[in-house]
Short mmCIF file of C-alpha atoms in Angstrom, two decimals:
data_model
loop_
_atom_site.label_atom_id
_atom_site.label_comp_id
_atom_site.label_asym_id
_atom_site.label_seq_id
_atom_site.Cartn_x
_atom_site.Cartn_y
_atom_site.Cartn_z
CA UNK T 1 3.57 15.41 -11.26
CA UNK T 2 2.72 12.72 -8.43
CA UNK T 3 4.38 12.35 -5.48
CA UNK T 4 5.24 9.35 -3.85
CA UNK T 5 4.41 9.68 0.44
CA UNK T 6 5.40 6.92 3.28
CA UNK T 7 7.88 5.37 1.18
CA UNK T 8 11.54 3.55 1.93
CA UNK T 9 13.54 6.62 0.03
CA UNK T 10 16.65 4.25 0.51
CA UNK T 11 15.56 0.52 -0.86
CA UNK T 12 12.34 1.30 -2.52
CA UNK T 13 12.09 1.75 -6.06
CA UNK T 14 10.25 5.15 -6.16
CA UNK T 15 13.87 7.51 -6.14
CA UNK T 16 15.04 5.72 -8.92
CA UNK T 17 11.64 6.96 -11.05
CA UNK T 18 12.16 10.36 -10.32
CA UNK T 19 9.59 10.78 -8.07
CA UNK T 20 9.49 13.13 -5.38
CA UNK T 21 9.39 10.87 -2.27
CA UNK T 22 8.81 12.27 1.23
CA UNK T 23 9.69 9.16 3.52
CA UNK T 24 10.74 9.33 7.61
CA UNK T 25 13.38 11.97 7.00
CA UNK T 26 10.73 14.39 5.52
CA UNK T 27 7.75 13.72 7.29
CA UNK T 28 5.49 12.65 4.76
CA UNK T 29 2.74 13.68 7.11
CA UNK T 30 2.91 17.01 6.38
CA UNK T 31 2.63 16.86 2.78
CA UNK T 32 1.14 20.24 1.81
CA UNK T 33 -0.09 19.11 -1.79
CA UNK T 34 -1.29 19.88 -4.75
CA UNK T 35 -0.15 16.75 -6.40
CA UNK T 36 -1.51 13.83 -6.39
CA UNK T 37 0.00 11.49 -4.87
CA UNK T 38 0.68 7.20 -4.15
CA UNK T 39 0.67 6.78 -0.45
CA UNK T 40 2.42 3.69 0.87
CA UNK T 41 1.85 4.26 5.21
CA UNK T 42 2.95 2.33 7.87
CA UNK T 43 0.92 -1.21 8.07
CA UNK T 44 1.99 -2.50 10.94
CA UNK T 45 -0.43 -1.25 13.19
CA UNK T 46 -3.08 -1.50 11.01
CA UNK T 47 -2.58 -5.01 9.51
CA UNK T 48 -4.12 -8.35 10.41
CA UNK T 49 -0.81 -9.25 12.55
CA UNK T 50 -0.96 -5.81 14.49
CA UNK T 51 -1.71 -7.34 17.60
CA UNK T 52 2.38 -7.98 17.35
CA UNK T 53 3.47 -4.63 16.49
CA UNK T 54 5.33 -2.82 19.26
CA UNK T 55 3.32 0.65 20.16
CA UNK T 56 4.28 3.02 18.23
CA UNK T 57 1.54 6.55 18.16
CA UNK T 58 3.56 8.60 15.38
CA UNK T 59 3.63 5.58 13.20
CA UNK T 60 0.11 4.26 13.27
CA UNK T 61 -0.88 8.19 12.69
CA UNK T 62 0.77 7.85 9.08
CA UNK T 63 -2.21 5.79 8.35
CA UNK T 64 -5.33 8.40 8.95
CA UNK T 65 -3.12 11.31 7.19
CA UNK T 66 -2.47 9.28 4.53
CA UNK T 67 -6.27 8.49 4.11
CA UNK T 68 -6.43 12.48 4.45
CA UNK T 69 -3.62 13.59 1.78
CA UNK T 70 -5.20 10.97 -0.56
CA UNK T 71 -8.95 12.36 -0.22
CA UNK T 72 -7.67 16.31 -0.60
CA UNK T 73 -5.33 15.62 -3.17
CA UNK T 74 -6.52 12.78 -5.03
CA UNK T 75 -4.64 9.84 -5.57
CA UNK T 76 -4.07 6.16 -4.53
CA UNK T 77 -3.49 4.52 -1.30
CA UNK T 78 -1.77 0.79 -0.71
CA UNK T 79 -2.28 -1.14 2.61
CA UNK T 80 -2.59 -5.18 3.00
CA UNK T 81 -6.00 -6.61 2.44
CA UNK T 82 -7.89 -6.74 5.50
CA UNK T 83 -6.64 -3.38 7.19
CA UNK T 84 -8.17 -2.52 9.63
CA UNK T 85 -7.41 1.53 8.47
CA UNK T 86 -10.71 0.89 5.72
CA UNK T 87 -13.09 0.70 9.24
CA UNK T 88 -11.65 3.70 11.33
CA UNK T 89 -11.52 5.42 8.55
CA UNK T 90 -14.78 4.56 6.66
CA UNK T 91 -13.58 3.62 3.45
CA UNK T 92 -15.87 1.57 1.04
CA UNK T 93 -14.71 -2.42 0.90
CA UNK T 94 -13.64 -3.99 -2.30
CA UNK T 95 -16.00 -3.87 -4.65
CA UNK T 96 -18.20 -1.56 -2.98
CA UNK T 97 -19.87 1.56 -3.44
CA UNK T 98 -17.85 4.88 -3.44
CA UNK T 99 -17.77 6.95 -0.38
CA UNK T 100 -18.12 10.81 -0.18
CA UNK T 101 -15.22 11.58 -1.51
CA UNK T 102 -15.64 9.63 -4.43
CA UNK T 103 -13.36 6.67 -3.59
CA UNK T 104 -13.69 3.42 -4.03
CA UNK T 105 -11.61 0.14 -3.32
CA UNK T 106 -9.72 -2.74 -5.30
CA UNK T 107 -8.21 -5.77 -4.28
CA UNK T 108 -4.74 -6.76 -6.21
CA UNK T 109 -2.28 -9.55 -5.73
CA UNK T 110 1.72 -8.01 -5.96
CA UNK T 111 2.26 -10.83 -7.42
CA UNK T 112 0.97 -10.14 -10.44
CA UNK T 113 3.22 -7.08 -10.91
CA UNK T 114 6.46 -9.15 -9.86
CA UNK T 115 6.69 -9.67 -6.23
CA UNK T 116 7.34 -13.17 -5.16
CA UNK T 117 4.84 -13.64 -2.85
CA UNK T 118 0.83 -13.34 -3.33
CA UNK T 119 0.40 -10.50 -1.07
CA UNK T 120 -2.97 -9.23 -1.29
CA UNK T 121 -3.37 -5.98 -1.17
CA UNK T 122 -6.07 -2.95 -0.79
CA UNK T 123 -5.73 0.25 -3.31
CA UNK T 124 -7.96 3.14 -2.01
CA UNK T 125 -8.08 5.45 -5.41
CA UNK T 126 -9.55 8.63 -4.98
CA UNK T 127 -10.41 11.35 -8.08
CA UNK T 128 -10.55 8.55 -11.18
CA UNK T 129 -13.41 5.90 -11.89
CA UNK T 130 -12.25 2.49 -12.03
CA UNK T 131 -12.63 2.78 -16.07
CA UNK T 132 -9.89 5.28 -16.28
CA UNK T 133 -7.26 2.62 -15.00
CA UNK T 134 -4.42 1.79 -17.01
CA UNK T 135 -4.04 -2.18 -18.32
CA UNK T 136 -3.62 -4.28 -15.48
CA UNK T 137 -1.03 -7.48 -15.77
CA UNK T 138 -1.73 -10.75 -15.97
CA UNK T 139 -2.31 -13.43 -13.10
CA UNK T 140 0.66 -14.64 -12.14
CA UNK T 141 1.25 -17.58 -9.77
CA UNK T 142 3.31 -16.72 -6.55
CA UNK T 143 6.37 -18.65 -6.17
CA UNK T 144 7.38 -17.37 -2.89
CA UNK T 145 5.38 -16.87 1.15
CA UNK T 146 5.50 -13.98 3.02
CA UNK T 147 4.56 -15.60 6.33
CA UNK T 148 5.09 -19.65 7.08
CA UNK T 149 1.54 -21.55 7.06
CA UNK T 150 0.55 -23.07 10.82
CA UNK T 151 0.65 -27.06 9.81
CA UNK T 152 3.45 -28.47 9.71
CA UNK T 153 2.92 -29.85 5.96
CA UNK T 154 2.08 -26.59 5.30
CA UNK T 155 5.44 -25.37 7.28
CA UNK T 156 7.15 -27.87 4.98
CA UNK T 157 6.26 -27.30 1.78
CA UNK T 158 7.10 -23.25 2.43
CA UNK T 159 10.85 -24.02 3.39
CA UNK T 160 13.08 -22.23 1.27
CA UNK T 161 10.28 -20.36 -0.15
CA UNK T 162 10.11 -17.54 2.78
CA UNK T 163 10.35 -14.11 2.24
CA UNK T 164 12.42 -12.41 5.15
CA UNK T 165 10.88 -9.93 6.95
CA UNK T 166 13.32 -6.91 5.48
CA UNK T 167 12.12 -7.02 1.79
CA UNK T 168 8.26 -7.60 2.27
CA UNK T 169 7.24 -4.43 2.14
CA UNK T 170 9.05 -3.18 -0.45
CA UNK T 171 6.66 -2.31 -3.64
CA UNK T 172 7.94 -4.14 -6.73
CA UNK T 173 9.11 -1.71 -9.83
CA UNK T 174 6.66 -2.44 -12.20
CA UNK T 175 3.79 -1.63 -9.42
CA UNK T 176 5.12 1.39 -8.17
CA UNK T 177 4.98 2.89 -11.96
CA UNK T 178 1.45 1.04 -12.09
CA UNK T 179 0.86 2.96 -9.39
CA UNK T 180 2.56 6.82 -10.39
CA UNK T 181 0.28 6.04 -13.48
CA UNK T 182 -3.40 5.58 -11.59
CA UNK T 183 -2.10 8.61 -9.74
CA UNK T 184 -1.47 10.64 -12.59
CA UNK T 185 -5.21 10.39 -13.74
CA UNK T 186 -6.50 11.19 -10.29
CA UNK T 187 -7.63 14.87 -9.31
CA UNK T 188 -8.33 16.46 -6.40
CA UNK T 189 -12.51 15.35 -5.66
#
């Protein structure tokens, strides 16, 4: 069994799988294991925009635990590319060596696994070699933007094509069971 930690229990698709899903209401923080699990925390603080996220302490401490749960009880961890949670928490870039606890880090495009925008995206897997991953999709092209360019050519040519800030972070279907399934091969390191 995986469990599914930081997630939206009431629009995400994880409920729907049959996944045990600790979200807000249950604290996913304290998780007490042994499953492995797919951790989805808080990226607002952590982010390349989080220099416009309000304050927040309790949220922007879902991101170490996470990195915690994930490196006890094996598993896989999602954040935008370019978090800043890979330097405070040492974790190894994409593409580069594993760290103690045997994890390593790949770069994905949601896209790819039906969301409409390109968002690029960081998986922190910890307790499977990047062999023992199942069939990835194929390239897609992204026919939405999560966030309008800064020209206003580029400003243009997005209109109509904007994703509104309520349904970006929620983890297309076909991913999240991507996702359950790179979990499911993961043990504790």
């Amino acid at each position: 069994m995986t469990v599914a930690l930081y997630v939206d229990v009431k629009r995400g698709p994880y409920p729907r799988m049959g996944v045990d899903c600790w979200g807000i209401e249950r604290d996913a923080r304290k998780y007490p294991g042994p499953a492995p699990v797919v951790a989805h925390p808080p990226c607002q603080d952590w982010g390349t925009l989080r220099h416009f996220a309000k304050h927040a302490p309790e949220r922007k401490a879902c991101g170490p635990a996470a990195v915690n749960q994930v490196r006890r009880w094996g598993g896989v961890l999602e954040h935008p590319a370019g978090s800043h949670l890979w330097n405070v928490k040492n974790m190894p870039q994409p593409g580069g060596q594993q760290d103690l606890w045997g994890g390593w880090t790949l770069e994905v495009q949601q896209c790819d696994w039906g969301h409409p925008a390109r968002k690029l995206t960081w998986l922190y897997v910890v307790g499977c070699a990047p062999g023992d991953l199942p069939p990835m999709p194929s390239p897609r092209t992204p026919t939405h933007v999560i966030a309008p360019a800064k020209s206003p050519a580029a400003r243009e040519a997005a209109r109509g094509r904007h994703i509104p800030k309520s349904r970006r972070h929620l983890t297309p279907p076909k991913f999240a069971a991507w996702l359950l399934e790179v979990a499911s091969t993961c043990g504790a390191p």
